[in-house]
CSV table of C-alpha atoms in Angstrom, one decimal:
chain,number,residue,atom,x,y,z
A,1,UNK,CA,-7.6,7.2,-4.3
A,2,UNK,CA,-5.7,7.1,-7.7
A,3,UNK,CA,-3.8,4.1,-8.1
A,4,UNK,CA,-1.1,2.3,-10.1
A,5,UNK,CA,-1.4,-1.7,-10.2
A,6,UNK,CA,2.0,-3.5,-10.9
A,7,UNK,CA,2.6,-6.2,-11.9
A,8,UNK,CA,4.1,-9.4,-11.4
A,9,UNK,CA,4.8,-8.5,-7.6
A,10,UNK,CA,7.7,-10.9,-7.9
A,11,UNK,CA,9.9,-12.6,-10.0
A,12,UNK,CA,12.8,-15.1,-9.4
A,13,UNK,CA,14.5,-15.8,-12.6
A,14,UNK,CA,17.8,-17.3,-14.2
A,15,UNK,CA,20.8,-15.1,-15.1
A,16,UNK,CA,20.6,-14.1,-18.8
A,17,UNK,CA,16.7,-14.5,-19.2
A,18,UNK,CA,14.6,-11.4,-20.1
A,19,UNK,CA,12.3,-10.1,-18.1
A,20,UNK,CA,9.2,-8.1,-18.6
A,21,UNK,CA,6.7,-5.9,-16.2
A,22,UNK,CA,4.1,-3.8,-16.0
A,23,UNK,CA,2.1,-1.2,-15.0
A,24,UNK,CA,-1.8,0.4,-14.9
A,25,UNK,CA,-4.4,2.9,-14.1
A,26,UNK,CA,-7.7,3.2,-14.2
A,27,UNK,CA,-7.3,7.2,-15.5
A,28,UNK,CA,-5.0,8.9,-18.1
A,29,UNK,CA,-1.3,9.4,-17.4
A,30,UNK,CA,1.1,12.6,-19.1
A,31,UNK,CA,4.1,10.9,-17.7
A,32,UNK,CA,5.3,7.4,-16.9
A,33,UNK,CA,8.4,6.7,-14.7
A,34,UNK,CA,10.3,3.9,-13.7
A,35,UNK,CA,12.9,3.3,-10.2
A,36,UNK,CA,14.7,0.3,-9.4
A,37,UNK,CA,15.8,0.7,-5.5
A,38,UNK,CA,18.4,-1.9,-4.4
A,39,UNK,CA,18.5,-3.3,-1.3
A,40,UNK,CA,19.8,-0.7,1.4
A,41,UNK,CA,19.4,2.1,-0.9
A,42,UNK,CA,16.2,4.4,-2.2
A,43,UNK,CA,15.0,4.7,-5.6
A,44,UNK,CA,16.7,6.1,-8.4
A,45,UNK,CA,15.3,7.2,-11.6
A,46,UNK,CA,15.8,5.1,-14.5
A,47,UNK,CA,13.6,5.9,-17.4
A,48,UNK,CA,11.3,8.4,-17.7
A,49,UNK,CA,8.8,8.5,-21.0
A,50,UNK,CA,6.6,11.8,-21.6
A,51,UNK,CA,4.7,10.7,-24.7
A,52,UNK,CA,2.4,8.5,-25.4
A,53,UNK,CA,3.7,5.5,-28.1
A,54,UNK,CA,7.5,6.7,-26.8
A,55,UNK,CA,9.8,3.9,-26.2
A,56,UNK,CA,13.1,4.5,-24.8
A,57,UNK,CA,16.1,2.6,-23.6
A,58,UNK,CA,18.9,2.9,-21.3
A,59,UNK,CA,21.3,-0.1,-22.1
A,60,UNK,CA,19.6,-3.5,-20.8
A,61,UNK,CA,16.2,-1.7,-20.0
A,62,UNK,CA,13.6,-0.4,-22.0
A,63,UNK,CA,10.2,1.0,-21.0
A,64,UNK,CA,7.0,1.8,-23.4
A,65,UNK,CA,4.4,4.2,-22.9
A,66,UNK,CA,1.0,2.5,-24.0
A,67,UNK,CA,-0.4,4.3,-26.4
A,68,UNK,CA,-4.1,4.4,-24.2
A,69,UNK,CA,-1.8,6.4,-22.0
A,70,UNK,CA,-3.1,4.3,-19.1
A,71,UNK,CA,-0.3,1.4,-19.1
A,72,UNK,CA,3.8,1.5,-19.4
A,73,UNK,CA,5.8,-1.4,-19.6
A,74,UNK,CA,9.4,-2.1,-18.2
A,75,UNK,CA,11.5,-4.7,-20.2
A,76,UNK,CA,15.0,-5.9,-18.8
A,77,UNK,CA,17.1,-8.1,-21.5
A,78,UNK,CA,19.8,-10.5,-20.6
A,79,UNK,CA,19.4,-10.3,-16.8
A,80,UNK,CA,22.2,-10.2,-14.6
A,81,UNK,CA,22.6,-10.5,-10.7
A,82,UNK,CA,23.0,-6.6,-10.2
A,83,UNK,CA,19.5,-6.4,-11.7
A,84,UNK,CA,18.2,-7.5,-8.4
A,85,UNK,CA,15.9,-5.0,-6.5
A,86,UNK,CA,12.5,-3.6,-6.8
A,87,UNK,CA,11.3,-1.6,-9.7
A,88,UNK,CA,8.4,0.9,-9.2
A,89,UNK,CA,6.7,2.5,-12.0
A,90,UNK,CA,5.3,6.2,-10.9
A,91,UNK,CA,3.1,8.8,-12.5
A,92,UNK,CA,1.7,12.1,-11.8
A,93,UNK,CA,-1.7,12.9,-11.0
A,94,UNK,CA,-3.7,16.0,-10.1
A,95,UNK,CA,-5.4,16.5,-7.5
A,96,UNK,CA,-8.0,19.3,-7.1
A,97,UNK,CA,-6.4,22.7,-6.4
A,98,UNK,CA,-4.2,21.9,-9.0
A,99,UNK,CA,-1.1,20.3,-7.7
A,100,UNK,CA,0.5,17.6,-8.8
A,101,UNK,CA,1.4,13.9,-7.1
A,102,UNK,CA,3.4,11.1,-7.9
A,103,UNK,CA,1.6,8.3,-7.9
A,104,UNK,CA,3.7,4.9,-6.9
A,105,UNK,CA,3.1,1.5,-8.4
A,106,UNK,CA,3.4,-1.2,-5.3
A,107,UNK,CA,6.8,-2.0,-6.7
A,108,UNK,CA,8.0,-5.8,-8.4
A,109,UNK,CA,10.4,-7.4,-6.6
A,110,UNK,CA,12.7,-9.2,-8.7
A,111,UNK,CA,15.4,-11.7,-7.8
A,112,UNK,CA,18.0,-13.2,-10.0
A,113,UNK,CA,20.2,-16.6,-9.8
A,114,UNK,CA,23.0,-16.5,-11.2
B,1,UNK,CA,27.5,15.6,-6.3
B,2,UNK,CA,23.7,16.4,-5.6
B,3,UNK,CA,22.1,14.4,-3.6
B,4,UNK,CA,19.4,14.0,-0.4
B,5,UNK,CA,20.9,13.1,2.5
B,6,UNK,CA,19.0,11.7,5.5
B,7,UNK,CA,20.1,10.7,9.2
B,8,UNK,CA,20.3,8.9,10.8
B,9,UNK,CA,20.1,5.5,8.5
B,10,UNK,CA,18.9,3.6,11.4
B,11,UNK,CA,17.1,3.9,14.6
B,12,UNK,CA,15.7,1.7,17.3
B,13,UNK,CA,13.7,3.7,19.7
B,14,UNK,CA,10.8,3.3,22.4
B,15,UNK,CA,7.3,3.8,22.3
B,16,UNK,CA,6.5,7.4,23.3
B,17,UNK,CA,10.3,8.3,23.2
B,18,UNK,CA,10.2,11.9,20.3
B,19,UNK,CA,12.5,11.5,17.6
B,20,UNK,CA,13.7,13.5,14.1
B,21,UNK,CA,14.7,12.5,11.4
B,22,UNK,CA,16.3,14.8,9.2
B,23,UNK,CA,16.5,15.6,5.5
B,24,UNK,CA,18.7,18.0,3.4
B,25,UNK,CA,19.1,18.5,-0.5
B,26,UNK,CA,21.6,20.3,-2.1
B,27,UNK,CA,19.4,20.6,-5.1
B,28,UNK,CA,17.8,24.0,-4.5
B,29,UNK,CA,15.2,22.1,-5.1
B,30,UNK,CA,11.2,23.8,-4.3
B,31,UNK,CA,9.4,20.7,-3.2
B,32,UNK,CA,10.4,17.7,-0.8
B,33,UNK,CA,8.0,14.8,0.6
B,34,UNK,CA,8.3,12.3,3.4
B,35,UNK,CA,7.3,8.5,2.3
B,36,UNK,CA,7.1,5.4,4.1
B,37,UNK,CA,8.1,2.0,2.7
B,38,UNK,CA,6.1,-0.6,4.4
B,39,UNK,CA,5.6,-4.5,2.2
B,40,UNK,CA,3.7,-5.0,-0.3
B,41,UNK,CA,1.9,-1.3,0.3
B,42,UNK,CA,4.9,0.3,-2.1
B,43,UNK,CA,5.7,4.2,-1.1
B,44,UNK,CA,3.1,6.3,0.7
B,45,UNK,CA,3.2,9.8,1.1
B,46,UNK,CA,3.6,11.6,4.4
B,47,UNK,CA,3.2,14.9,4.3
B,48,UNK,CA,4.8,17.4,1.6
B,49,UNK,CA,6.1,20.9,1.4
B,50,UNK,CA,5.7,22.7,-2.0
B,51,UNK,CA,8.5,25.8,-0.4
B,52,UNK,CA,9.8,27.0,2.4
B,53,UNK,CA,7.1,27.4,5.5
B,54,UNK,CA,4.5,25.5,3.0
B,55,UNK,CA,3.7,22.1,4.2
B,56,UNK,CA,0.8,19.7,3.7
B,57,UNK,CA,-0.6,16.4,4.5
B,58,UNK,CA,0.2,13.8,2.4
B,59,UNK,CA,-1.9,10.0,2.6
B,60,UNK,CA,-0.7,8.5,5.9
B,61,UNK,CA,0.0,12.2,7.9
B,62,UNK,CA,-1.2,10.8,11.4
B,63,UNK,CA,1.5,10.6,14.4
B,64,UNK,CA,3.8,12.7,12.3
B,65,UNK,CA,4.7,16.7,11.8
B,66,UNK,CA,7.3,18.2,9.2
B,67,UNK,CA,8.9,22.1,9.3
B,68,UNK,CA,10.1,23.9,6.7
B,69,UNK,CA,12.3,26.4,7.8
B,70,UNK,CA,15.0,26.1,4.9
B,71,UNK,CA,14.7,25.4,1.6
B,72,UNK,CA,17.7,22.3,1.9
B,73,UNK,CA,15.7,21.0,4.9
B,74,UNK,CA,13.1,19.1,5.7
B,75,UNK,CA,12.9,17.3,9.2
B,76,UNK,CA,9.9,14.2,10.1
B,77,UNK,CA,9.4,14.5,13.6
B,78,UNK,CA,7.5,11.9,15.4
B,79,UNK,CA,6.3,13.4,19.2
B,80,UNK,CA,5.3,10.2,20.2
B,81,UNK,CA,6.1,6.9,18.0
B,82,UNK,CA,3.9,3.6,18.0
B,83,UNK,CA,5.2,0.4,17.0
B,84,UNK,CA,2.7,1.3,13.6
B,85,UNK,CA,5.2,3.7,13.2
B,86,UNK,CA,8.2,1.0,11.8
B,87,UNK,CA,9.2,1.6,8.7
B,88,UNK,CA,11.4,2.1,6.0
B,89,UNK,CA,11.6,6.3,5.3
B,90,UNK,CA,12.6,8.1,2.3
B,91,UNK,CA,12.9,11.9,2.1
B,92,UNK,CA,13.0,12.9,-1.6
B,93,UNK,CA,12.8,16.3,-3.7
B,94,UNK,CA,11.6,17.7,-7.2
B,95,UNK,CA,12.7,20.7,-8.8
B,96,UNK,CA,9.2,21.0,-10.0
B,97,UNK,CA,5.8,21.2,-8.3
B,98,UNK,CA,5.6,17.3,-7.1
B,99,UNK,CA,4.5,15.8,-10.1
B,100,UNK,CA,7.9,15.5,-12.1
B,101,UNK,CA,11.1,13.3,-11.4
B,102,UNK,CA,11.7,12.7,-7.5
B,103,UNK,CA,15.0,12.3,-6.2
B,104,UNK,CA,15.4,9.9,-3.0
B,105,UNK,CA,17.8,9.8,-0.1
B,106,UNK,CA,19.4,6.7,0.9
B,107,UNK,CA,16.3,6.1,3.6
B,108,UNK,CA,15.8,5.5,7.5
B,109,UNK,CA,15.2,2.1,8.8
B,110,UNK,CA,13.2,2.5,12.4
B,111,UNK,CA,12.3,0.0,14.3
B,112,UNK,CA,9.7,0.9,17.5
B,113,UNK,CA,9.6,-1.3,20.7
């Protein structure tokens, strides 16, 4: 079936450092989102992008819709311990019968030392 | 405040020993979904429900059923668990069709002996 790859699948990194991931497909995407779920808690919705080229922010973070619509890109800047958790990217796809799935990226996990 | 609430947050049960676990949004929301959380596999969907008494399979259905009786509810009922069946659980909704923003619930940790 449709999938996302994601990747790193990990980080570790020092407070303060930047941190960049991503995400792909092998087909066209309309919509890109990205979720960070902390640890004992389910995903919430952090950016969402709806055009291809669109880059958007929300303080630290900032996420890119590739412009082949078939990648995004999540960017953290300045890193702090509360950035830990995992961050999925997820996309719609349509199925035959013409509804519509989100697609999940297997998540990155990232840690940070303060 | 809207949210998706799920209970119970944790469960340790027995093989063969039926459980629910339930799910409400205060959203008004059209479509909910059932996922499991297992590592390195990210989320998988269950089984979904587009509206009330609609209800379909989602990627990983087996050993699991769902109702739809109420639009703010949307039970996962396991008749007869497996230790396969640990997992991490999130109940989430969309105002939309299933393809636009999801919002989670908090998730259910259950462990199966």
């Amino acid at each position: 079936g449709q999938q996302l790859n994601q990747s790193p699948q990990s980080m570790f990194i020092q407070e303060g450092e930047d941190v960049s991931m991503n995400c792909t497909s092998s087909s066209i995407f309309n919509t890109w989102l990205w979720y960070k779920q902390e640890p004992g808690e389910g995903p919430v919705l952090l950016i969402a992008l709806y055009k291809a080229g669109e880059l958007t922010s929300n303080g630290r973070l900032t996420a890119q819709f590739g412009i082949t619509r078939k990648d995004s890109f999540l960017n953290i800047s300045a890193s702090i311990p509360s950035d830990v958790g995992i961050y999925f990217c997820a996309g719609p796809h349509m199925f035959s019968g013409g509804y519509n799935k989100l697609i999940f990226g297997a998540g990155t996990r990232l840690a940070v030392h303060p | 405040e809207a949210q998706v609430t799920q209970n119970p947050r944790y469960l340790i049960t027995v093989t063969g020993k039926k459980l629910t676990v339930t799910c409400s949004q205060n959203m008004n929301h059209e479509y909910m979904s059932w996922y499991r959380q297992d590592p390195g596999l990210g989320l998988r969907q269950i089984y979904y429900s587009m509206n009330v008494e609609v209800t379909d399979k989602g990627d990983v259905p087996e050993g699991y059923k769902v109702s739809r009786k109420e639009k703010r509810n949307f039970p996962l009922i396991l008749e007869s668990p497996s230790p396969n069946q640990t997992s991490l659980y999130f109940c989430a909704s969309s105002s939309g069709t299933g393809g636009e923003t999801q919002y989670f619930g908090p998730g259910t940790r259950l462990l199966v002996l």
